CSV table of C-alpha atoms and ligand atoms in Angstrom, one decimal:
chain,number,residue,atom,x,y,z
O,1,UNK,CA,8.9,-19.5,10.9
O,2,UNK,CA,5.9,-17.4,11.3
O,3,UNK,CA,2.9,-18.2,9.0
O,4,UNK,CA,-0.6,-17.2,8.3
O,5,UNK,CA,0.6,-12.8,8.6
O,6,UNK,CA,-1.6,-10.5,7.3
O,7,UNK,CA,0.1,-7.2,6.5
O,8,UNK,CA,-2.6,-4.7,6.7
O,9,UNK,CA,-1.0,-1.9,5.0
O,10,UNK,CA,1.3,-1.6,2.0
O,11,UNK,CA,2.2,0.1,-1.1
O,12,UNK,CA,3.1,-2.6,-3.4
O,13,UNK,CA,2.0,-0.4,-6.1
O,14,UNK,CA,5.0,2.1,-5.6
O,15,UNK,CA,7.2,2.5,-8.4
O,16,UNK,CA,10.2,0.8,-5.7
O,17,UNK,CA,8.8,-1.9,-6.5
O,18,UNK,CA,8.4,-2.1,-10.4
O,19,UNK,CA,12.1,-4.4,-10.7
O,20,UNK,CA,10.5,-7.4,-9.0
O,21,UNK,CA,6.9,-6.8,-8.0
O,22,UNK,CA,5.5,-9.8,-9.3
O,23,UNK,CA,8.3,-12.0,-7.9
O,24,UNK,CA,8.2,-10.5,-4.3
O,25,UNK,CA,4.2,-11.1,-4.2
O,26,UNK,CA,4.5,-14.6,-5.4
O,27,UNK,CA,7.0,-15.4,-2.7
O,28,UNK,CA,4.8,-13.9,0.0
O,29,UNK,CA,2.9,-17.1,0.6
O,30,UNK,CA,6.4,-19.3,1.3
O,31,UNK,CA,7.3,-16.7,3.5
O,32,UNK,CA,4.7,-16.8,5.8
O,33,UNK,CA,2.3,-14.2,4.5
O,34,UNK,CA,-0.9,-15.3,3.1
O,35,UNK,CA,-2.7,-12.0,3.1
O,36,UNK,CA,-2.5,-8.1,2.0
O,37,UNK,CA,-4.4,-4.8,1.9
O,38,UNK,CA,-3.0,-2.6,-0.7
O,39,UNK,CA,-4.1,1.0,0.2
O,40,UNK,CA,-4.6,4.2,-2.2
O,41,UNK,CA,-3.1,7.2,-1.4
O,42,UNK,CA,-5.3,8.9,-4.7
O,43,UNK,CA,-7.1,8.6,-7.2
O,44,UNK,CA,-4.5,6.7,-9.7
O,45,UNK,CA,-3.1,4.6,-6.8
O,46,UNK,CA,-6.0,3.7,-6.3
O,47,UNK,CA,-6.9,2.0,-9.0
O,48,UNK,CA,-3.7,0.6,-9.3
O,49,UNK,CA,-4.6,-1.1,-5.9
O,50,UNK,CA,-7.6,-2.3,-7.3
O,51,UNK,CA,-5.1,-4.0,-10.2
O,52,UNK,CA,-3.3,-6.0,-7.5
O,53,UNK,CA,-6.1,-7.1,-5.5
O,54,UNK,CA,-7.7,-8.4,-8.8
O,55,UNK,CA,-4.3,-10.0,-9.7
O,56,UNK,CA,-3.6,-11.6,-6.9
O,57,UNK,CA,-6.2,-13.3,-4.8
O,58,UNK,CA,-4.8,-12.8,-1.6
O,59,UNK,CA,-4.4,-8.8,-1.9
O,60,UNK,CA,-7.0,-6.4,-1.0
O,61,UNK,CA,-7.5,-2.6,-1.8
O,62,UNK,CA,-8.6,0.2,-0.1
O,63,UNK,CA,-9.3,3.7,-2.1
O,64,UNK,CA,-9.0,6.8,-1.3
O,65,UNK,CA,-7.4,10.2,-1.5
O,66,UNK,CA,-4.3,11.2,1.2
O,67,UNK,CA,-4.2,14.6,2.5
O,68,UNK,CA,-0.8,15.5,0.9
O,69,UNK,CA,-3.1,15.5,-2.6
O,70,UNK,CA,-5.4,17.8,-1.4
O,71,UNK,CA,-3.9,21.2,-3.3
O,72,UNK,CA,-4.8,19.0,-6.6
O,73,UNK,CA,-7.9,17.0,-6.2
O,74,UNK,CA,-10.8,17.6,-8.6
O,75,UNK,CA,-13.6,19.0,-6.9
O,76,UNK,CA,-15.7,15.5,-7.8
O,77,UNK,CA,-13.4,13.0,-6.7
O,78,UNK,CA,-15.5,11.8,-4.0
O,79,UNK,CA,-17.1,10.2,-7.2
O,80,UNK,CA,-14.1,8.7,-8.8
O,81,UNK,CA,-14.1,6.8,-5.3
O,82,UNK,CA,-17.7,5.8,-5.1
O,83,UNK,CA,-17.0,4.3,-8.1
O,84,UNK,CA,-14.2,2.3,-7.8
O,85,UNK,CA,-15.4,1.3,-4.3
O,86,UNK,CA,-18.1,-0.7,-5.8
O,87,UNK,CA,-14.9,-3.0,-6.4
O,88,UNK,CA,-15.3,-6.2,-4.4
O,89,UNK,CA,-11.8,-5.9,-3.7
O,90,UNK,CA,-12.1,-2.6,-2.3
O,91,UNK,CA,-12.5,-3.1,1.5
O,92,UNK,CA,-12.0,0.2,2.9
O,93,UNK,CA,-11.7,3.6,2.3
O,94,UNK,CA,-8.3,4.8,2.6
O,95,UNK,CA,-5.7,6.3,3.6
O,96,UNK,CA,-7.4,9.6,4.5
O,97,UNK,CA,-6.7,12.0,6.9
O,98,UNK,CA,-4.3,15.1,8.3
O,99,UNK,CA,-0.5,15.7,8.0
O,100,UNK,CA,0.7,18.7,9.0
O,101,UNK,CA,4.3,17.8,8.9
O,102,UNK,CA,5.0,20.0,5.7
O,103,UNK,CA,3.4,23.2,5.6
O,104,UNK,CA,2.7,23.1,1.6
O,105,UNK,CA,-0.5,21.6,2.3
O,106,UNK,CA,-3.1,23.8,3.5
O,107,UNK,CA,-4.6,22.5,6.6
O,108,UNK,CA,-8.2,23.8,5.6
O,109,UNK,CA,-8.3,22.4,2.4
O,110,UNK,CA,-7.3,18.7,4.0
O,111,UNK,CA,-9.9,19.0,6.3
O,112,UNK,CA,-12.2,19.4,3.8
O,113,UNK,CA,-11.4,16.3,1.8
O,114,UNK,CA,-10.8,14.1,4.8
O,115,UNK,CA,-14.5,15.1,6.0
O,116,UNK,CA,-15.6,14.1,2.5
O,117,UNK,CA,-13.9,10.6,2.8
O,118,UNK,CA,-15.6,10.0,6.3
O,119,UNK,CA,-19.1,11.2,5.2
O,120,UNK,CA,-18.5,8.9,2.0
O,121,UNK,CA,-17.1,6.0,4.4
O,122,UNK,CA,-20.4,6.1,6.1
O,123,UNK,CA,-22.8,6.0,3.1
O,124,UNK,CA,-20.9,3.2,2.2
O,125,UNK,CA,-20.4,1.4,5.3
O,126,UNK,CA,-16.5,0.7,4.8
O,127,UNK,CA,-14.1,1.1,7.7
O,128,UNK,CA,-11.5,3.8,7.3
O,129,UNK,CA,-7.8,4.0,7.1
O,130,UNK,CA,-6.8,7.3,8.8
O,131,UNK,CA,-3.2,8.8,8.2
O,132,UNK,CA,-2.1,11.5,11.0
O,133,UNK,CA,0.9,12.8,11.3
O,134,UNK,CA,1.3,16.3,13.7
O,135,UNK,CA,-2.2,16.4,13.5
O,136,UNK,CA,-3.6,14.8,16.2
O,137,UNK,CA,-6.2,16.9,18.1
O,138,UNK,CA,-7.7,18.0,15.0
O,139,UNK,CA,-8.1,14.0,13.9
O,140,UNK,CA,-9.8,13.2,17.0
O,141,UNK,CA,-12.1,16.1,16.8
O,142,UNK,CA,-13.1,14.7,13.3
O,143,UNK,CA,-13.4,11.7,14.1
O,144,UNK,CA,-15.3,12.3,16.9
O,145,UNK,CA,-18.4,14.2,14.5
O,146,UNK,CA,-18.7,11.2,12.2
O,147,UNK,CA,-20.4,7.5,12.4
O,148,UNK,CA,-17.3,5.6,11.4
O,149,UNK,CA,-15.0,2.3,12.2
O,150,UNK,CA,-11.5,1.7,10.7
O,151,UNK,CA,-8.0,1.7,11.4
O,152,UNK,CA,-5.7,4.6,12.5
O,153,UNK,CA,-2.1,3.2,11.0
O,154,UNK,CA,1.2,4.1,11.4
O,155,UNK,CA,0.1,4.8,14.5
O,156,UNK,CA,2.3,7.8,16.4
O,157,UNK,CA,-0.3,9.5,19.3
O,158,UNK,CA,0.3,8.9,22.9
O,159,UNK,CA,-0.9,6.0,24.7
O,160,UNK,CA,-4.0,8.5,26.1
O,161,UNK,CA,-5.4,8.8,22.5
O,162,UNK,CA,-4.9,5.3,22.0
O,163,UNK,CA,-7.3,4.7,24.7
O,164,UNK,CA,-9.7,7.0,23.4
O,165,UNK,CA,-9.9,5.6,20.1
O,166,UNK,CA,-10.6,2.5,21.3
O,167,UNK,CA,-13.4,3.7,23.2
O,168,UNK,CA,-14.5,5.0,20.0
O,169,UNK,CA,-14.5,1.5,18.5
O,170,UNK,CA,-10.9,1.9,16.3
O,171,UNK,CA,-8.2,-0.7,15.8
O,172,UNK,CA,-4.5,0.4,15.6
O,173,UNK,CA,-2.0,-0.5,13.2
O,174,UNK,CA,1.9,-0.4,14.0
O,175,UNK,CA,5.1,-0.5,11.3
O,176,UNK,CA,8.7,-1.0,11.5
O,177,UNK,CA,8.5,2.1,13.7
O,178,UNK,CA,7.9,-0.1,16.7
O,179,UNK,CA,11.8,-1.7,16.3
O,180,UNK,CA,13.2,1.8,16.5
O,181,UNK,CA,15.6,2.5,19.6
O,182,UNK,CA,13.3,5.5,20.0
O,183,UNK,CA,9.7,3.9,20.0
O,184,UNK,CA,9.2,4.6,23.4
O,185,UNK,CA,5.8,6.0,22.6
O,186,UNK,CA,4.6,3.5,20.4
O,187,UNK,CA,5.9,0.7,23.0
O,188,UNK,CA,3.6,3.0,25.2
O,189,UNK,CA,0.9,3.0,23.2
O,190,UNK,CA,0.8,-1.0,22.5
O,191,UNK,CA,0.9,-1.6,26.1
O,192,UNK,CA,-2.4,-0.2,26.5
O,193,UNK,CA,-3.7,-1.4,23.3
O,194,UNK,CA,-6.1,-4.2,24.0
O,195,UNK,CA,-4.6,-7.3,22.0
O,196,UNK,CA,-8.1,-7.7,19.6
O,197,UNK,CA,-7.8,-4.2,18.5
O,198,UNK,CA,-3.9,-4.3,17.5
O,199,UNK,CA,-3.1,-4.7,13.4
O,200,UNK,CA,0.2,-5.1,11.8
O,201,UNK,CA,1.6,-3.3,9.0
O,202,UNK,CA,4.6,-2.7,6.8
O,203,UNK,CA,3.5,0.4,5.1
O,204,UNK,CA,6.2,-0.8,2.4
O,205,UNK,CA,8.4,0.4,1.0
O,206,UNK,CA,8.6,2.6,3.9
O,207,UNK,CA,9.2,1.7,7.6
O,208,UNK,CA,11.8,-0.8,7.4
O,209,UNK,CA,12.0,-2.2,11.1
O,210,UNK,CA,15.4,-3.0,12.4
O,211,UNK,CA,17.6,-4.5,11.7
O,212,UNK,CA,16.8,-3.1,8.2
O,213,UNK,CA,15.9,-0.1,8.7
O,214,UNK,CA,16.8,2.7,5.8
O,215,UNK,CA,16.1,-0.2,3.2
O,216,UNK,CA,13.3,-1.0,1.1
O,217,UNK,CA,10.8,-2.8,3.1
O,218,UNK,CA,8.4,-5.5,2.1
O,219,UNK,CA,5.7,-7.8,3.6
O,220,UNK,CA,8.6,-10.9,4.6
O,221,UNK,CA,9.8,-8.0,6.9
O,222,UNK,CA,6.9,-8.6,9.2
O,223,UNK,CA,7.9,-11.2,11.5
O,224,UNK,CA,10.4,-8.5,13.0
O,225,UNK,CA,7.6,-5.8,14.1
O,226,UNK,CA,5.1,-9.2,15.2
O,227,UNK,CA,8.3,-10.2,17.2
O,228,UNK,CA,8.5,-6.9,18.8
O,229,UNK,CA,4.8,-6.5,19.8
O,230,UNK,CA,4.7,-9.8,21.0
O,231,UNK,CA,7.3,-9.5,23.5
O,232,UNK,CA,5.1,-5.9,24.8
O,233,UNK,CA,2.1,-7.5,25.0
O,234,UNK,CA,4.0,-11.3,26.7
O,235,UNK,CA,2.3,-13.5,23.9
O,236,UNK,CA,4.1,-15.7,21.5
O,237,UNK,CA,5.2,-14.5,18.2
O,238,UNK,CA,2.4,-17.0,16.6
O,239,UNK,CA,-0.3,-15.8,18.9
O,240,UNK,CA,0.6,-11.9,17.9
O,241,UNK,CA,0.2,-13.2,14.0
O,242,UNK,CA,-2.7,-15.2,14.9
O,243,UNK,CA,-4.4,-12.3,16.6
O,244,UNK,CA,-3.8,-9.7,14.3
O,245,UNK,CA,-4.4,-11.3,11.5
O,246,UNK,CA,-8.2,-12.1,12.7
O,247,UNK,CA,-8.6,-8.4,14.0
O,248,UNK,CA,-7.2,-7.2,9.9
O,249,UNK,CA,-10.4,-9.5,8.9
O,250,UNK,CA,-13.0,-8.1,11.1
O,251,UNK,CA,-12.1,-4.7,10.7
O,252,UNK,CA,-11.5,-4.8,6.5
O,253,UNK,CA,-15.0,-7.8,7.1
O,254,UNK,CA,-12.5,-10.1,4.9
U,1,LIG,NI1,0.6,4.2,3.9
């Protein structure tokens, strides 16, 4: 059994979870994981993160406000996050960034808030956690204009960009996605993904890797997408856990 995992991303807070939260977190340890970043996707998650992290002393937080909330953010929230970030659970600011997979959210107006995050990221000197989904020039070109370290999760660019977010000092985080009979990409992408900049992550519930994929996911689901990055990178399973639970540190400075 794999022990010591840190799962970098998850949503413990989603109401999926409300049967058996407490049960599933205080099984984690016994199952191999001894450490998680909850992440905010706005201003209420957010908090709630901030709940967990103060509940359980393994769990982390990160705060922040996700582009599909940008049609009905208050014009002030960048100081509803300033003040939860002074949290000492709060490790990051997070997730932030562009999705233009739906068109109900106007692209302008996520621009706007995600370049608000970044410039708030920086005052603060917190690493980020950047969401981007069909988005991905326009991320790198942000990016690109502002002082900041983090994470881009979930990750789904081409093994190019990862390379040039590398350069640009970022760490990577894959999910269940990597299992997927059609990963090729990713599988692309963690090839060329130097092993200290690679992070782990369920983004549970979502991202169920196989052989559960479709289902509820949770942090004991881990070993399957460590397993699977492993083999890429021709490391052990424990040296994959090992590794990317010391890169989850130095990023989120835990
Ligand atoms: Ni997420």
């Amino acid at each position: 059994m794999l022990t010591g995992i840190f799962d970098s991303h998850a949503h413990y807070d989603d109401a999926r979870f409300n049967e058996d939260r407490d049960e599933l977190l205080l099984s984690m340890k016994k199952n191999g994981v001894d450490n998680i970043m909850n992440i905010g996707v706005d201003i209420q998650t957010s908090e709630n993160s901030i709940k967990l992290a103060e509940q359980y002393d393994f769990m982390y937080c990160s705060v922040g406000v996700h582009p599909w909330v940008a049609n009905d953010i208050p014009d002030n929230f960048t100081e509803n996050i300033r003040e939860m970030a002074k949290n000492k659970k709060v490790k990051a600011i997070g997730e932030i960034g562009l999705d233009y997979h739906y068109e109900d959210y106007s692209a302008e107006k996520q621009q706007e808030i995600f370049r608000k995050q970044l410039i708030l990221a920086q005052e603060l000197n917190l690493p980020v956690i950047i969401h981007n989904r069909d988005a991905h020039s326009d991320t790198m070109n942000i990016l690109k204009q502002h002082n900041v370290k983090g994470v881009v999760h979930c990750f789904s660019g081409s093994a190019e960009m990862a390379k040039e977010l590398v350069k640009m000092g970022f760490y990577i985080g894959f999910t269940g996605v990597i299992t997927f009979k059609n990963a090729r990409r990713a599988v692309e992408a963690v090839n060329v993904i130097p092993l200290d900049r690679l992070l782990v992550e369920t983004d549970c519930p979502y991202m169920a890797p196989e052989p559960n994929r479709g289902k509820r996911c949770d942090s004991t689901m881990l070993p399957y997408i460590i397993t699977k990055m492993a083999e890429i990178k021709n490391i052990s399973p424990e040296e994959m856990t090992k590794i990317s639970a010391e890169n989850t540190r130095k990023i989120f400075n835990i």
